[in-house]
Amino acid sequence: HDHLLSAGQLTREDIEAVLDRAADLAADPGAVSDRYADTLLALCFFEPSTRTKMSFDTAIQRLGGDTVDMGTVESSSVKKGESLADTVRVIEGYADGIVLRHPSEGAAKLASQFVDVPVVNAGDGAGQHPSQTLLDLYTIRERAGLDDLTIGIMGDLKYGRTVHSLAAALTNFDARMHFISPESLRLPRGVQFDLHDAGARLREHTDLDEVLGELDVLYVTRIQRERFPDENEYQQIAGEYQIDAETLERARDDLTVMHPLPRVDEIAPDVDATEHAAYFAQAHNGVPVRMALLDGLLGDGDDGGAGGGAAAT
Ligand code: CP
């Protein structure tokens, strides 16, 4: 079976197939066959989620299927010490696909080695979040286009899994990437090497104003408090790298501001009413994009799916 484990596995063709299918579904949500009526998608979230979990749930229901939900770690037998491998081996007997969020990097890959149903990595620690990337790319394509793109990615680049996935996927589009963060939260070495290998055009900055005026898109992220080994280290950085409507007066009029959400205080509420703000639309795009993704992974690819091989590992 195909899995979606990391954004690095996606070619430009794969991405465009999902985005095109998502655009069709967004324009005409009724345009789905009835072949998912008996399909069950397992939601296995070992970490909190609002958007990812609910939009996958919405997506499979809009396709005509349904979900089975592991619940929280506290309410499941994970609490009794059951391993991830045993958990997913049991759940594959209940469902046709597994959406997995887990605090450990590599968890989705590990899970995929134990089951015969598609696994979607819905976030593995500070690793990857590739389905988020697909909705991010959808939003970028809608607002700014993916060709000749100059993007600033700001905030927690060390622990931010949405950043690691988005940057990997953007190498398919030859985007100019500016990474803006405190020194201590720069992109991890491994991620940098992979981006260089993929031919990425990237630069690092500590000051947003060095590049703000050049950007088509500014992708802001939350400082990932839960990943810091030391709370003091978080407290030293918390509150830096915030933007508000005044900051954006120094940006181009057509700058698009994105954020995977949840935000804490990185984007002041006075940005919400500006033309720049795209983050709520971005979250809503999760539904058609995840419908298209699931159609590619769960479908047999013979009638309008995004292509059964669209996300092969
Ligand atoms: N963007 C995102 O992954 O949000 P959730 O943590 O709410 O799923």
Coordinates of C-alpha atoms and ligand atoms in Angstrom, one line a residue:
H1 CA 0.0 0.0 0.0
D2 CA 0.9 3.6 -0.5
H3 CA 1.6 5.8 2.6
L4 CA 2.1 9.5 3.1
L5 CA 5.0 9.7 5.5
S6 CA 7.1 12.7 4.5
A7 CA 6.8 15.5 2.0
G8 CA 10.2 14.5 0.5
Q9 CA 8.5 11.6 -1.2
L10 CA 6.2 13.9 -3.2
T11 CA 7.1 14.9 -6.7
R12 CA 5.8 17.9 -8.4
E13 CA 3.4 15.7 -10.4
D14 CA 2.1 14.0 -7.2
I15 CA 1.5 17.4 -5.6
E16 CA -0.2 18.9 -8.7
A17 CA -2.5 15.9 -9.0
V18 CA -3.7 16.2 -5.4
L19 CA -4.1 20.0 -5.7
D20 CA -6.0 19.8 -9.0
R21 CA -8.3 17.1 -7.6
A22 CA -8.8 19.2 -4.4
A23 CA -9.7 22.3 -6.5
D24 CA -12.3 20.2 -8.4
L25 CA -13.8 18.9 -5.1
A26 CA -13.8 22.5 -3.6
A27 CA -15.7 23.7 -6.7
D28 CA -18.2 20.8 -6.6
P29 CA -18.1 19.0 -3.3
G30 CA -20.9 16.7 -4.5
A31 CA -18.6 15.3 -7.3
V32 CA -17.7 12.1 -5.4
S33 CA -18.7 8.6 -6.2
D34 CA -20.3 6.3 -3.7
R35 CA -17.4 4.0 -3.5
Y36 CA -16.3 5.1 0.0
A37 CA -19.7 4.2 1.6
D38 CA -18.1 1.3 3.4
T39 CA -14.7 2.9 4.1
L40 CA -13.5 3.5 7.6
L41 CA -10.6 5.8 8.4
A42 CA -8.9 5.3 11.8
L43 CA -7.9 8.5 13.6
C44 CA -5.0 7.7 16.0
F45 CA -3.9 10.9 17.7
F46 CA -1.3 10.5 20.4
E47 CA -1.0 14.3 20.6
P48 CA -3.6 17.1 20.6
S49 CA -5.1 18.3 17.4
T50 CA -8.1 20.4 16.2
R51 CA -7.5 21.0 12.5
T52 CA -5.8 17.9 11.3
K53 CA -8.1 15.5 13.2
M54 CA -11.3 17.3 12.4
S55 CA -10.5 18.0 8.8
F56 CA -9.6 14.3 8.1
D57 CA -12.8 13.3 9.8
T58 CA -14.8 15.8 7.7
A59 CA -13.0 14.8 4.5
I60 CA -13.7 11.1 4.8
Q61 CA -17.4 11.9 5.7
R62 CA -17.7 14.1 2.7
L63 CA -16.4 11.3 0.6
G64 CA -19.2 9.1 2.0
G65 CA -17.1 7.1 4.5
D66 CA -16.7 7.3 8.3
T67 CA -14.1 7.3 11.0
V68 CA -13.1 5.2 14.0
D69 CA -11.3 7.2 16.7
M70 CA -8.7 5.8 19.0
G71 CA -9.5 8.7 21.4
T72 CA -6.8 10.2 23.5
V73 CA -3.7 8.5 24.9
E74 CA -5.4 8.8 28.3
S75 CA -8.6 7.0 27.2
S76 CA -6.9 4.3 25.2
S77 CA -4.9 1.3 26.1
V78 CA -1.7 3.2 25.2
K79 CA -2.1 4.4 28.8
K80 CA -1.7 0.8 29.9
G81 CA 1.6 0.6 28.1
E82 CA 0.6 -0.9 24.7
S83 CA 3.2 -0.4 22.0
L84 CA 2.6 1.7 18.9
A85 CA 3.2 -1.5 16.7
D86 CA 0.6 -3.5 18.6
T87 CA -1.9 -0.6 18.6
V88 CA -1.7 -0.1 14.8
R89 CA -1.7 -3.9 14.1
V90 CA -5.1 -4.1 16.0
I91 CA -6.5 -0.9 14.4
E92 CA -5.7 -2.1 10.8
G93 CA -8.3 -4.8 11.4
Y94 CA -10.9 -2.1 12.1
A95 CA -10.2 0.4 9.4
D96 CA -9.1 0.9 5.7
G97 CA -6.5 3.5 6.5
I98 CA -4.7 5.1 9.5
V99 CA -4.1 8.7 10.2
L100 CA -1.4 8.9 12.9
R101 CA -0.1 11.8 15.0
H102 CA 2.6 10.9 17.5
P103 CA 5.2 12.8 19.6
S104 CA 8.1 10.6 18.3
E105 CA 9.9 11.4 15.1
G106 CA 9.6 8.4 12.7
A107 CA 6.5 7.0 14.4
A108 CA 4.4 7.0 11.2
K109 CA 7.2 5.3 9.3
L110 CA 7.5 2.7 12.0
A111 CA 3.7 2.1 12.0
S112 CA 3.7 1.7 8.2
Q113 CA 6.0 -1.2 8.6
F114 CA 3.5 -3.2 10.7
V115 CA 0.3 -2.7 8.7
D116 CA -1.1 -3.4 5.3
V117 CA -3.4 -0.3 5.1
P118 CA -2.3 3.2 4.1
V119 CA -0.8 5.3 6.9
V120 CA -0.8 9.1 6.8
N121 CA 1.7 10.9 8.9
A122 CA -0.4 13.6 10.6
G123 CA 2.7 14.9 12.5
D124 CA 5.5 12.9 14.1
G125 CA 7.2 15.0 16.8
A126 CA 9.5 17.6 15.3
G127 CA 9.7 15.5 12.1
Q128 CA 7.1 15.9 9.3
H129 CA 3.5 16.9 8.7
P130 CA 3.1 16.3 4.9
S131 CA -0.7 16.5 4.6
Q132 CA -0.4 20.0 6.1
T133 CA 2.0 20.8 3.4
L134 CA -0.5 19.8 0.7
L135 CA -3.0 22.3 2.1
D136 CA -0.3 24.9 2.5
L137 CA 0.7 24.4 -1.2
Y138 CA -2.9 24.6 -2.2
T139 CA -3.3 27.9 -0.4
I140 CA 0.0 29.3 -1.8
R141 CA -1.1 28.3 -5.3
E142 CA -4.4 30.0 -4.9
R143 CA -3.1 33.2 -3.4
A144 CA 0.4 33.7 -4.9
G145 CA 1.0 30.9 -7.4
L146 CA 3.8 28.3 -7.0
D147 CA 6.0 29.5 -9.8
D148 CA 8.6 32.2 -9.2
L149 CA 7.7 32.2 -5.5
T150 CA 9.6 34.1 -2.8
I151 CA 8.5 32.8 0.6
G152 CA 9.6 33.8 4.1
I153 CA 9.2 31.0 6.8
M154 CA 9.5 32.5 10.3
G155 CA 9.5 31.2 13.9
D156 CA 10.4 27.8 15.2
L157 CA 12.3 26.3 12.3
K158 CA 14.0 23.7 14.6
Y159 CA 10.9 22.0 16.0
G160 CA 8.3 23.1 13.4
R161 CA 7.4 20.0 11.5
T162 CA 5.1 21.9 9.1
V163 CA 8.2 23.9 8.1
H164 CA 10.3 20.8 7.5
S165 CA 7.6 19.4 5.2
L166 CA 6.8 22.6 3.4
A167 CA 10.4 23.4 2.6
A168 CA 11.0 19.9 1.2
A169 CA 8.0 20.1 -1.0
L170 CA 8.9 23.6 -2.2
T171 CA 12.1 22.3 -3.7
N172 CA 9.9 20.9 -6.5
F173 CA 8.9 24.4 -7.4
D174 CA 12.3 26.1 -7.2
A175 CA 11.0 28.6 -4.7
R176 CA 13.3 31.2 -3.1
M177 CA 13.1 30.4 0.6
H178 CA 14.1 32.8 3.4
F179 CA 14.2 31.3 6.9
I180 CA 13.7 33.8 9.7
S181 CA 14.3 32.7 13.3
P182 CA 16.5 33.2 16.4
E183 CA 19.9 31.5 16.1
S184 CA 18.8 28.7 18.5
L185 CA 15.7 27.8 16.4
R186 CA 17.3 27.5 13.0
L187 CA 16.5 24.6 10.6
P188 CA 18.1 21.4 11.9
R189 CA 21.3 20.3 10.1
G190 CA 19.7 17.2 8.6
V191 CA 16.8 19.2 7.1
Q192 CA 19.4 21.7 5.7
F193 CA 21.4 18.9 4.1
D194 CA 18.3 17.4 2.5
L195 CA 17.2 20.8 1.1
H196 CA 20.7 21.5 -0.3
D197 CA 20.7 18.0 -1.9
A198 CA 17.3 18.9 -3.5
G199 CA 18.8 22.1 -4.9
A200 CA 16.9 24.5 -2.7
R201 CA 17.6 28.2 -2.9
L202 CA 17.6 29.2 0.7
R203 CA 18.9 31.9 3.0
E204 CA 18.8 32.4 6.8
H205 CA 18.0 35.6 8.6
T206 CA 17.4 36.7 12.2
D207 CA 15.6 39.9 11.2
L208 CA 12.3 39.8 9.2
D209 CA 12.9 43.3 7.9
E210 CA 15.9 42.1 5.9
V211 CA 13.5 40.4 3.5
L212 CA 9.9 41.4 4.3
G213 CA 9.6 43.7 1.3
E214 CA 10.5 41.0 -1.1
L215 CA 8.1 38.3 0.0
D216 CA 5.0 36.9 -1.8
V217 CA 4.2 34.7 1.2
L218 CA 5.1 34.9 4.9
Y219 CA 4.6 31.6 6.7
V220 CA 4.6 32.2 10.4
T221 CA 4.9 29.4 12.9
R222 CA 4.3 28.9 16.6
I223 CA 7.2 28.4 18.9
Q224 CA 6.7 24.7 19.8
R225 CA 6.8 25.0 23.6
E226 CA 6.0 21.3 24.1
R227 CA 9.2 20.3 22.3
F228 CA 11.6 22.3 24.4
P229 CA 13.6 20.2 26.8
D230 CA 14.0 23.2 29.0
E231 CA 11.1 25.6 29.8
N232 CA 13.6 28.4 30.6
E233 CA 14.9 28.2 27.0
Y234 CA 11.3 28.6 25.7
Q235 CA 10.7 31.6 28.0
Q236 CA 13.8 33.3 26.6
I237 CA 12.4 33.1 23.1
A238 CA 8.7 33.4 23.6
G239 CA 7.4 36.7 22.4
E240 CA 10.0 37.2 19.7
Y241 CA 9.1 37.0 16.0
Q242 CA 5.6 38.4 16.3
I243 CA 3.9 40.4 13.6
D244 CA 1.0 42.9 13.7
A245 CA -0.7 45.1 11.2
E246 CA 2.0 47.8 11.6
T247 CA 4.7 45.3 10.7
L248 CA 2.8 44.5 7.5
E249 CA 2.9 48.2 6.4
R250 CA 6.5 47.5 5.5
A251 CA 5.4 44.5 3.3
R252 CA 4.1 44.4 -0.2
D253 CA 0.4 45.1 -0.6
D254 CA -0.1 41.6 -2.0
L255 CA 1.8 39.7 0.7
T256 CA 0.0 36.6 1.9
V257 CA 0.4 35.7 5.5
M258 CA 0.0 32.1 6.4
H259 CA 0.2 30.1 9.6
P260 CA -0.6 26.4 10.2
L261 CA -2.3 27.3 13.4
P262 CA -2.8 27.1 16.3
R263 CA -1.3 30.6 16.9
V264 CA -0.4 31.8 20.4
D265 CA 0.8 35.4 19.9
E266 CA 2.9 35.3 16.7
I267 CA 0.2 37.1 14.6
A268 CA -1.7 39.9 16.4
P269 CA -5.5 39.8 15.9
D270 CA -5.3 43.1 14.1
V271 CA -3.8 41.2 11.1
D272 CA -7.0 39.1 10.8
A273 CA -9.0 41.8 9.1
T274 CA -6.3 42.7 6.6
E275 CA -6.1 41.4 3.0
H276 CA -2.9 39.7 4.0
A277 CA -4.5 37.1 6.3
A278 CA -4.9 33.7 4.7
Y279 CA -4.6 31.4 7.7
F280 CA -8.3 30.7 8.3
A281 CA -8.9 30.0 4.6
Q282 CA -5.7 27.8 4.8
A283 CA -7.2 25.7 7.6
H284 CA -10.5 25.4 5.7
N285 CA -8.6 24.2 2.6
G286 CA -7.7 21.1 4.7
V287 CA -11.0 19.5 3.8
P288 CA -10.9 19.4 0.0
V289 CA -7.1 18.7 0.1
R290 CA -7.5 15.8 2.5
M291 CA -10.5 14.5 0.4
A292 CA -8.2 14.5 -2.6
L293 CA -5.4 12.9 -0.7
L294 CA -7.6 10.1 0.7
D295 CA -9.1 9.5 -2.7
G296 CA -5.6 8.9 -4.0
L297 CA -4.5 6.7 -1.1
L298 CA -7.7 4.7 -0.5
G299 CA -9.2 4.7 -4.0
D300 CA -8.3 2.2 -6.7
G301 CA -7.4 5.1 -8.9
D302 CA -9.7 4.1 -11.7
D303 CA -12.3 6.8 -11.7
G304 CA -11.1 10.3 -11.0
G305 CA -8.9 9.7 -8.0
A306 CA -5.8 11.7 -7.5
G307 CA -3.9 8.6 -8.7
G308 CA -3.3 5.5 -6.6
G309 CA 0.5 6.1 -6.8
A310 CA 0.3 9.8 -6.1
A311 CA 1.9 9.3 -2.7
A312 CA 3.9 6.1 -2.9
T313 CA 6.7 5.7 -0.4
Ligands
CP1 N1 -2.1 22.7 11.7 C1 -2.3 21.7 12.6 O1 -1.7 20.6 12.5 O2 -3.2 21.9 13.6 P1 -3.7 20.9 14.7 O3 -2.5 20.6 15.6 O4 -4.9 21.6 15.4 O5 -4.1 19.6 14.0

